[in-house]
């Protein structure tokens, strides 16, 4: 597994969060502007910069409150954000 060096730097960290179920992209504003896309396997990926750990926990809490199973939370480096 590749080490991500940007977790301790100043500024936001880019995350890719995968949940089970389909979430309409219209929820993007509620998820602080994260990009929302559904894949063909019944999963939804939320992706984008998250300011810090408290903000990440806030996103995870919103997912939990919607009753959607959280599958992965992955910090990604700039080369993987395309």
Short mmCIF file of C-alpha atoms in Angstrom, two decimals:
data_model
loop_
_atom_site.label_atom_id
_atom_site.label_comp_id
_atom_site.label_asym_id
_atom_site.label_seq_id
_atom_site.Cartn_x
_atom_site.Cartn_y
_atom_site.Cartn_z
CA UNK A 1 0.00 0.00 0.00
CA UNK A 2 1.33 3.40 -0.97
CA UNK A 3 2.18 5.82 1.84
CA UNK A 4 0.32 9.12 1.67
CA UNK A 5 2.58 11.94 2.84
CA UNK A 6 0.05 14.78 2.78
CA UNK A 7 -1.90 13.83 5.93
CA UNK A 8 0.11 16.09 8.21
CA UNK A 9 0.59 19.05 5.90
CA UNK A 10 -1.24 22.34 6.17
CA UNK A 11 -4.39 22.59 4.10
CA UNK A 12 -7.02 20.08 3.08
CA UNK A 13 -6.42 16.43 2.25
CA UNK A 14 -8.15 14.82 -0.73
CA UNK A 15 -10.32 11.83 0.22
CA UNK A 16 -12.22 9.14 -1.67
CA UNK A 17 -15.10 7.78 0.43
CA UNK A 18 -17.09 4.77 -0.77
CA UNK A 19 -20.53 3.89 0.57
CA UNK A 20 -22.96 1.08 -0.20
CA UNK A 21 -26.07 2.33 -1.95
CA UNK A 22 -26.89 5.08 -4.37
CA UNK A 23 -26.73 8.73 -3.39
CA UNK A 24 -27.95 11.36 -5.84
CA UNK A 25 -25.31 13.94 -6.86
CA UNK A 26 -27.72 16.64 -5.64
CA UNK A 27 -26.50 15.82 -2.11
CA UNK A 28 -23.11 17.36 -2.97
CA UNK A 29 -23.81 20.70 -1.24
CA UNK A 30 -24.85 18.90 1.96
CA UNK A 31 -21.55 17.02 1.82
CA UNK A 32 -19.55 20.27 1.68
CA UNK A 33 -19.15 20.23 -2.11
CA UNK A 34 -17.67 16.74 -2.45
CA UNK A 35 -18.12 15.21 -5.89
CA UNK A 36 -20.67 12.38 -5.83
CA UNK A 37 -20.77 9.63 -8.43
CA UNK A 38 -22.43 6.23 -8.52
CA UNK A 39 -20.67 3.22 -9.94
CA UNK A 40 -22.28 0.22 -11.59
CA UNK A 41 -22.05 -1.97 -8.48
CA UNK A 42 -24.59 -0.12 -6.33
CA UNK A 43 -21.93 1.95 -4.59
CA UNK A 44 -21.45 5.69 -4.36
CA UNK A 45 -18.10 7.47 -4.27
CA UNK A 46 -17.72 10.86 -2.60
CA UNK A 47 -14.47 12.57 -3.47
CA UNK A 48 -12.76 15.87 -2.85
CA UNK A 49 -10.75 17.95 -0.42
CA UNK A 50 -11.62 17.78 3.27
CA UNK A 51 -10.14 20.48 5.49
CA UNK A 52 -9.12 18.45 8.53
CA UNK A 53 -9.96 15.46 10.74
CA UNK A 54 -13.00 17.11 12.41
CA UNK A 55 -14.44 17.85 8.95
CA UNK A 56 -13.82 14.24 7.90
CA UNK A 57 -15.64 13.01 10.99
CA UNK A 58 -18.51 15.35 10.11
CA UNK A 59 -18.84 13.77 6.65
CA UNK A 60 -18.73 10.28 8.15
CA UNK A 61 -21.42 11.28 10.67
CA UNK A 62 -23.68 12.50 7.84
CA UNK A 63 -23.24 9.17 6.05
CA UNK A 64 -24.12 7.32 9.25
CA UNK A 65 -27.19 9.51 9.84
CA UNK A 66 -28.46 8.61 6.36
CA UNK A 67 -28.15 4.92 7.26
CA UNK A 68 -25.72 4.22 4.43
CA UNK A 69 -23.03 1.58 5.05
CA UNK A 70 -19.52 3.06 4.92
CA UNK A 71 -17.18 0.86 2.86
CA UNK A 72 -13.90 2.80 2.59
CA UNK A 73 -12.29 6.10 3.52
CA UNK A 74 -9.09 6.60 1.57
CA UNK A 75 -6.77 9.62 1.48
CA UNK A 76 -5.43 10.01 -2.05
CA UNK A 77 -2.52 11.99 -3.38
CA UNK A 78 -2.74 14.49 -6.21
CA UNK A 79 -1.85 11.92 -8.89
CA UNK A 80 -4.99 9.88 -8.12
CA UNK A 81 -7.59 12.67 -8.08
CA UNK A 82 -8.37 12.67 -11.78
#
